[in-house]
Coordinates of C-alpha atoms in Angstrom, one line a residue:
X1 CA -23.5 227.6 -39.5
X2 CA -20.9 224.9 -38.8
X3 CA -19.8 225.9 -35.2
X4 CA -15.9 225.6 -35.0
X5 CA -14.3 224.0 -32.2
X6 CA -13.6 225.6 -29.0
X7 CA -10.4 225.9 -29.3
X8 CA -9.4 228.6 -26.3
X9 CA -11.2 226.2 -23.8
X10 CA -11.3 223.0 -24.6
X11 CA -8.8 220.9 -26.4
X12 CA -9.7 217.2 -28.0
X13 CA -7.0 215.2 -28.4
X14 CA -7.3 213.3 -31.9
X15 CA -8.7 209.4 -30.4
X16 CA -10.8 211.2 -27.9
X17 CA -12.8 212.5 -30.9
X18 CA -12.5 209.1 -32.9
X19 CA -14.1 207.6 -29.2
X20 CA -16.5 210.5 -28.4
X21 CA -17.8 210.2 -32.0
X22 CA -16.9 213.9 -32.8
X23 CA -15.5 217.4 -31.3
X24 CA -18.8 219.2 -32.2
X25 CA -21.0 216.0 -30.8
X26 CA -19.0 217.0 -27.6
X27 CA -19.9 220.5 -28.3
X28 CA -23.7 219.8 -28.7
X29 CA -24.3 217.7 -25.9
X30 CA -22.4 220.0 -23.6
X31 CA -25.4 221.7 -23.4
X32 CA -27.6 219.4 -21.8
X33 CA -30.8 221.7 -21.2
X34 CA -30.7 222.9 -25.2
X35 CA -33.1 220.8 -27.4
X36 CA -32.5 222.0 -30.5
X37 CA -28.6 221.7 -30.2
X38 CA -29.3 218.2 -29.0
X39 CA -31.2 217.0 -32.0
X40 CA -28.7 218.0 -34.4
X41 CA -26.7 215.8 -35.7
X42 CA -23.8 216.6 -38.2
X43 CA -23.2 214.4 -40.5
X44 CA -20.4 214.0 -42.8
X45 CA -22.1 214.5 -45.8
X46 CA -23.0 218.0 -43.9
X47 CA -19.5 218.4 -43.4
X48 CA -18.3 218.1 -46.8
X49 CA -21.1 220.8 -48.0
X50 CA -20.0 223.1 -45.4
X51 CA -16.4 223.4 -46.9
X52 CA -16.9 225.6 -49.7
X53 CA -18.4 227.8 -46.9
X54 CA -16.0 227.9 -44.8
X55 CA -12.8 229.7 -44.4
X56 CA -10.1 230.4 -41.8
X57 CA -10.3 228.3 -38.6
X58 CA -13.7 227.2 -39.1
X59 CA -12.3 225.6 -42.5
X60 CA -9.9 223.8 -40.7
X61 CA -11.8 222.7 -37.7
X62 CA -14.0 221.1 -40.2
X63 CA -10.8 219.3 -42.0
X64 CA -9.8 218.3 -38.6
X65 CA -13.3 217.3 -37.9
X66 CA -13.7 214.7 -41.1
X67 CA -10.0 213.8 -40.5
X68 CA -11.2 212.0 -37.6
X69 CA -14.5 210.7 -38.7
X70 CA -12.5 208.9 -41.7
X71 CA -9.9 207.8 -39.5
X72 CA -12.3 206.3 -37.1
X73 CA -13.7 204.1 -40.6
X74 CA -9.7 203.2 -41.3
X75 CA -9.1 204.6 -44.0
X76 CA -5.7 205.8 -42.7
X77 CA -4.8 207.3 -46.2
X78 CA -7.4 209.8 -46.9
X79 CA -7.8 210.9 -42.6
X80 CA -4.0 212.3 -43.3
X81 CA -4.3 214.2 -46.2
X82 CA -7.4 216.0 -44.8
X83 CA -5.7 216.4 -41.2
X84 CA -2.4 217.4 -43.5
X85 CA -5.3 220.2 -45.2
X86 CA -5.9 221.4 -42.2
X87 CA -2.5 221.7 -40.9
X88 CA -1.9 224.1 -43.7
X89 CA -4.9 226.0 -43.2
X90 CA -3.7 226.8 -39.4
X91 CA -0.3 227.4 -40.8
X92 CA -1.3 230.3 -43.3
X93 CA -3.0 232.3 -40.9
X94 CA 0.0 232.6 -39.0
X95 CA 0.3 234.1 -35.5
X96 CA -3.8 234.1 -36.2
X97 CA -4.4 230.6 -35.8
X98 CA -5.5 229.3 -32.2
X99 CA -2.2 227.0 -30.9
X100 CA -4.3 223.8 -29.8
X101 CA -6.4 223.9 -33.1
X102 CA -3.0 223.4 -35.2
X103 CA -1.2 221.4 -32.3
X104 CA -4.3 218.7 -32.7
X105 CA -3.7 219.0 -36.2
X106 CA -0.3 217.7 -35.8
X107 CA -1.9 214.8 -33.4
X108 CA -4.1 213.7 -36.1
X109 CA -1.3 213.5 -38.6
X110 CA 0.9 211.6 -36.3
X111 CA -2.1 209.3 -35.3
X112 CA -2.5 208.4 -38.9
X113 CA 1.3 208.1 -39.9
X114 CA 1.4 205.6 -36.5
X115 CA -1.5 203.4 -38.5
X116 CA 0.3 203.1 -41.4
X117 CA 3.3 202.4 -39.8
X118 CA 5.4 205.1 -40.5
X119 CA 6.6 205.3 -37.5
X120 CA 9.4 208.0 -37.4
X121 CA 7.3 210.7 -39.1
X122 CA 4.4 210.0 -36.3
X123 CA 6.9 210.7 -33.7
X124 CA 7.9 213.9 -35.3
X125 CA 4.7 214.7 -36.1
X126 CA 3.3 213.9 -32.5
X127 CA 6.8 215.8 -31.0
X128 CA 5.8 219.1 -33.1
X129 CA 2.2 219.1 -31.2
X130 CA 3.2 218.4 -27.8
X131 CA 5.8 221.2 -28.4
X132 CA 3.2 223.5 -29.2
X133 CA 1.0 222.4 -26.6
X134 CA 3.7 222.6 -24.1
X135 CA 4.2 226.3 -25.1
X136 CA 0.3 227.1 -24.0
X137 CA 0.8 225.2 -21.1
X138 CA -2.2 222.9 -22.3
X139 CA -3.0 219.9 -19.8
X140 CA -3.0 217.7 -23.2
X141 CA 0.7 218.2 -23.4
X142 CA 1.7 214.9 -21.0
X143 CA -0.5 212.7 -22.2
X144 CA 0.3 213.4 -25.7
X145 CA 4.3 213.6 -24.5
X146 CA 3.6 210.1 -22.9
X147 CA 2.4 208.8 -26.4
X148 CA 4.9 210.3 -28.5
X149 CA 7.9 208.4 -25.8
X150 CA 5.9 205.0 -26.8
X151 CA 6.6 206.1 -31.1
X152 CA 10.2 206.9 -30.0
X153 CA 11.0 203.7 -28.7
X154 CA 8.8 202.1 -31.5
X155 CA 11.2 204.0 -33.9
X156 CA 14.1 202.7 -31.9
X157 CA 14.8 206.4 -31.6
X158 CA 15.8 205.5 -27.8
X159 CA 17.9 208.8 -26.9
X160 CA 14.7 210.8 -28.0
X161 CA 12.4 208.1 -25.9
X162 CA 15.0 208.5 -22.7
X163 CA 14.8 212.5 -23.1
X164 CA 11.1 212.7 -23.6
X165 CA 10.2 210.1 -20.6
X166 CA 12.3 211.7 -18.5
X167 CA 10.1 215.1 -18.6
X168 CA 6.6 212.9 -18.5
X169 CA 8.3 211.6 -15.1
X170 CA 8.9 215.3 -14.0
X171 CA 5.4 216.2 -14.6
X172 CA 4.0 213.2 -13.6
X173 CA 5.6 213.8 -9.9
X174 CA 4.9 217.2 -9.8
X175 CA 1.3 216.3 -10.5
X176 CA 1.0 213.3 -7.6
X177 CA 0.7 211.0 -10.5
X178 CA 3.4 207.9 -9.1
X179 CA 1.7 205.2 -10.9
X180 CA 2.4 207.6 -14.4
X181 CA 5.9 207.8 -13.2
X182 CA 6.2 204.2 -13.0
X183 CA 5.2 203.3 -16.5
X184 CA 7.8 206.6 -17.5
X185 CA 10.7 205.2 -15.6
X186 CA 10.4 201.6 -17.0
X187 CA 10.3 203.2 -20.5
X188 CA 12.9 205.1 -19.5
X189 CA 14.6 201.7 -18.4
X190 CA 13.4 199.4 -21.7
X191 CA 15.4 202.6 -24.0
X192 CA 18.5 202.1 -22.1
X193 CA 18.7 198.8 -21.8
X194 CA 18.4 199.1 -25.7
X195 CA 21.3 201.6 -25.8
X196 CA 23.3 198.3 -23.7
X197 CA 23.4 201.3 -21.0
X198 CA 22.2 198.8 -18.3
X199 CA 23.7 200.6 -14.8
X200 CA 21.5 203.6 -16.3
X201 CA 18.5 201.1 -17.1
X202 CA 18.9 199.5 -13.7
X203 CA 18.5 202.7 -12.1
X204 CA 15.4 203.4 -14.1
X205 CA 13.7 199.9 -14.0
X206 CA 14.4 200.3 -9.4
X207 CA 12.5 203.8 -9.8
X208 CA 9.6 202.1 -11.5
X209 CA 9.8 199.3 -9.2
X210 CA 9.2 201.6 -6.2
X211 CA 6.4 203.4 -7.4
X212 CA 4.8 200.5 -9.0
X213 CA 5.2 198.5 -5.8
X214 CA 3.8 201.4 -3.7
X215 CA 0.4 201.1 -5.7
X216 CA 0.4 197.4 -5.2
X217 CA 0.5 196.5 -8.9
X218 CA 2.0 193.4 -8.5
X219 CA 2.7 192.6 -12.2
X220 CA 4.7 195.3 -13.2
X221 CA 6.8 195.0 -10.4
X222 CA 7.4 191.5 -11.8
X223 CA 7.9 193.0 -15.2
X224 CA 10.5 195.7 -13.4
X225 CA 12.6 192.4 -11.8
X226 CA 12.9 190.4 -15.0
X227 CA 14.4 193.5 -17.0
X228 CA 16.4 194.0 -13.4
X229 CA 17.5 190.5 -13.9
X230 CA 18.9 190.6 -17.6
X231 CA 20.8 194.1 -16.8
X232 CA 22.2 192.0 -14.2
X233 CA 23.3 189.0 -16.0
X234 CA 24.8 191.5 -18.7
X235 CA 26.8 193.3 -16.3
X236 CA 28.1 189.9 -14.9
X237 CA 26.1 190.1 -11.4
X238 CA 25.2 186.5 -11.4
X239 CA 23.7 186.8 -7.5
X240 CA 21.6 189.8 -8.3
X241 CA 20.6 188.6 -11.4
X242 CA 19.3 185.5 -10.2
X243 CA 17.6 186.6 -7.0
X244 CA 15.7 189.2 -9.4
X245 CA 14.6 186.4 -12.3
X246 CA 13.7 184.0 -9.3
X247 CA 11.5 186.8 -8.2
X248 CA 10.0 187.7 -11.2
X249 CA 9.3 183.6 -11.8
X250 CA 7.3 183.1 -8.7
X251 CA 5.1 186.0 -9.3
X252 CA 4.2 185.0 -12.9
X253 CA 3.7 181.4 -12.1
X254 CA 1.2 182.6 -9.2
X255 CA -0.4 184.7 -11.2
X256 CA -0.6 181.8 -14.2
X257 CA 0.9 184.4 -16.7
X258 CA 2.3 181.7 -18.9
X259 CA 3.5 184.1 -21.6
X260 CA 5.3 186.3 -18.9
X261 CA 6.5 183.4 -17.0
X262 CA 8.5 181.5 -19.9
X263 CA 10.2 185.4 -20.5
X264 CA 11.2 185.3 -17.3
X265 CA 12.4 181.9 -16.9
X266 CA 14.8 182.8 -19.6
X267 CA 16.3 185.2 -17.6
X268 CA 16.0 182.6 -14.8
X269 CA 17.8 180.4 -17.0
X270 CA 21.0 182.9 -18.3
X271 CA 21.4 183.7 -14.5
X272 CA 21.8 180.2 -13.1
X273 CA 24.4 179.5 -15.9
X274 CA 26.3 182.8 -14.7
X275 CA 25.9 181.4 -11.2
X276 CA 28.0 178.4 -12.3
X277 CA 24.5 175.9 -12.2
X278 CA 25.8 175.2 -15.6
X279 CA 23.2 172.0 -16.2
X280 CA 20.4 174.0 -14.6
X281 CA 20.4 176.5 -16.3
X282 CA 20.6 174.4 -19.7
X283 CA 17.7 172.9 -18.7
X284 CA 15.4 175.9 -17.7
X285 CA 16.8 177.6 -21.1
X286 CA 15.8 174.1 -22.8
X287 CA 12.1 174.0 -21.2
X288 CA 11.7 177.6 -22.1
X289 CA 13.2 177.0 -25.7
X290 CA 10.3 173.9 -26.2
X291 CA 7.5 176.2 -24.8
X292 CA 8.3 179.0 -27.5
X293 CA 8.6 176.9 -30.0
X294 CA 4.9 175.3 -29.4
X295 CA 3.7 178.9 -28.6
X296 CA 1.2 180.2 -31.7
X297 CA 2.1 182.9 -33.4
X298 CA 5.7 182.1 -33.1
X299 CA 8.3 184.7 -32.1
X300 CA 11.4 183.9 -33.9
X301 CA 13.1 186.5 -32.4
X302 CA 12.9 185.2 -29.0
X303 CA 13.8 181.5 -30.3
X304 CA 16.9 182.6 -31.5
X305 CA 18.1 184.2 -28.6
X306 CA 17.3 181.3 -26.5
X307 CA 19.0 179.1 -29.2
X308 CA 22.2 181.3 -29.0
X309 CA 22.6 181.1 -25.7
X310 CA 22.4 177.2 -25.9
X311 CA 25.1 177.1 -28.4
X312 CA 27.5 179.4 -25.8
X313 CA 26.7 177.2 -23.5
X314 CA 27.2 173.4 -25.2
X315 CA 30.7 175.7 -26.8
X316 CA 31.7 175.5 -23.0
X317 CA 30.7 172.3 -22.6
X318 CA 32.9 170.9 -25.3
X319 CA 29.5 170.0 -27.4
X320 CA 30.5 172.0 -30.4
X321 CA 29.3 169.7 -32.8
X322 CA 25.6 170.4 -31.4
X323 CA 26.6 174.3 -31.1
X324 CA 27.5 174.6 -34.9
X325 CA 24.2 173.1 -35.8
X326 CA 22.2 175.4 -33.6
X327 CA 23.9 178.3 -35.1
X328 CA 23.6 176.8 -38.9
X329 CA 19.8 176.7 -38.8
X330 CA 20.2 180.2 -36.6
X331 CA 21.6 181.5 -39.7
X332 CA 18.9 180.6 -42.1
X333 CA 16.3 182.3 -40.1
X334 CA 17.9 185.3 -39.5
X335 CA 18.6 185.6 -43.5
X336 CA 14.9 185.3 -44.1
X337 CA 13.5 187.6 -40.9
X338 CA 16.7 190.5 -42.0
X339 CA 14.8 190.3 -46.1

């Protein structure tokens, strides 16, 4: 007999069991002095013949169960539809059905809605298992919650990011965990920066500086003063702005990050112009413009905000001739990335 999942005890979150191979290859070799458990193997074939079986949560485990060994092949398409079955399954048996079994239900489905990029159903799909998980006070809950922030902001859902960041940060100081609280608070800061909420955004991006800082990860505390930087520059601090972009420059060009560094020096570059080093700041924003336009694969996106802020500048400068045609051939890319 198919043994179901341990559902009061043990909870696997949906990529553990992709990683770990299965739930019930978790369950075998947790018993490390049996022999006969430990040379079975369950197959998927074996799981397929055991449906008809089956009924109840032992049925669904065993959805769940293929739901993750298909997902772990790609096939995206058919691992929802049987994590979808086995959703339903928990449903019907009501106030019967363990929490976590249909909570890692929900994971799966979100898992597989984030694959095939349908990304605003993931997040409500992840939201609905990390409130259920929540409610049995399961330790899966935060690192679920912590995913689910990451599909809000995907889905540029950035009030729902903010809100559920915000109680990973809570939990994530309750528990000692300051470096988790770091990478919460500069989500937290990335959402409102979004939102053009940049005095709430700075407030967040210093929080994860602190903690980041206090483990010594000297990166992200680079990361932390470039977004510091361009919240800055948009709120018209032109000495912050540049002290925090100067900072997050020499760290990257230490560290030989050249991606990060040529991010950064735009910011370098905006806040030198606000500064009133008008010609300086042309030039940095002209070096970084010929680095990302070399760089493979190219990010147009990024292009044409260094391009637009070229044309504000060369506007001031009286070079409007050279501004128009930076914003003509703005326009055409823009058309084609918006189809």
């Amino acid at each position: 007999m198919l043994a179901p999942a341990r559902f009061g005890t043990q909870f696997w979150c949906f990529q553990s069991v992709v990683k770990g191979g299965s739930a019930l290859a978790d369950e075998h070799n947790s018993h490390d002095g049996d022999d006969d458990l430990n040379d079975e193997i369950i197959t998927e074939e074996m799981l397929w013949e055991r449906i008809p079986e089956t009924q109840g949560i032992e049925r669904a485990s065993t959805y769940y169960e293929l739901s993750a060994r298909i997902y772990a092949r790609g096939q995206y398409d058919e691992a929802l539809a049987l994590a979808e079955t086995a959703r339903d399954i928990y449903s019907e048996l009501g106030s019967a059905a363990p929490t976590e079994g249909l909570a890692q239900a929900y994971s799966a489905i979100g898992y597989n809605l984030n694959q095939l990029k349908r990304m605003n159903e993931a997040a409500t799909a992840m939201s609905k298992a990390v409130e259920l998980l929540r409610e049995n006070k399961s330790p899966m809950a935060l690192e679920l919650a912590c995913t689910l922030g990451e599909w809000w902001f995907s889905s540029k859902e950035y009030k729902n990011t903010i809100e559920c960041m915000e109680e990973c940060a809570r939990e994530h100081l309750i528990d000692g965990n300051e470096l988790g609280a770091a990478t919460d608070f500069h989500l937290i800061g990335c959402a409102n920066r979004e939102l053009k909420k940049y005095k709430e955004a700075l407030e967040a991006f210093y929080e994860a500086r602190k903690y980041f800082k206090a483990a010594r990860e000297v990166i992200h505390v680079a990361r932390c003063d470039q977004k510091i930087a361009h919240c800055y520059t948009e709120l018209g601090d032109a000495e912050s702005a540049l002290a925090a972009a100067q900072k997050a420059v020499d760290v990257f060009t230490t560290a030989h990050d050249h991606r990060r560094l040529t991010y950064a020096s735009f910011e370098l570059g905006k806040a030198q112009v606000l500064s009133g080093e008008v010609d300086e700041g042309l030039n940095t924003l002209e070096r970084v413009l010929d680095i990302a336009a070399e760089s493979e694969p190219k990010d147009f996106e990024f292009i044409m905000a260094i391009e637009r802020r070229i044309a504000q500048i060369l506007h001031t400068l009286g070079r409007s001739d050279e501004a128009i045609e930076i914003e003509r051939r703005i326009t055409a890319i823009s058309e084609i990335l918006e189809d």
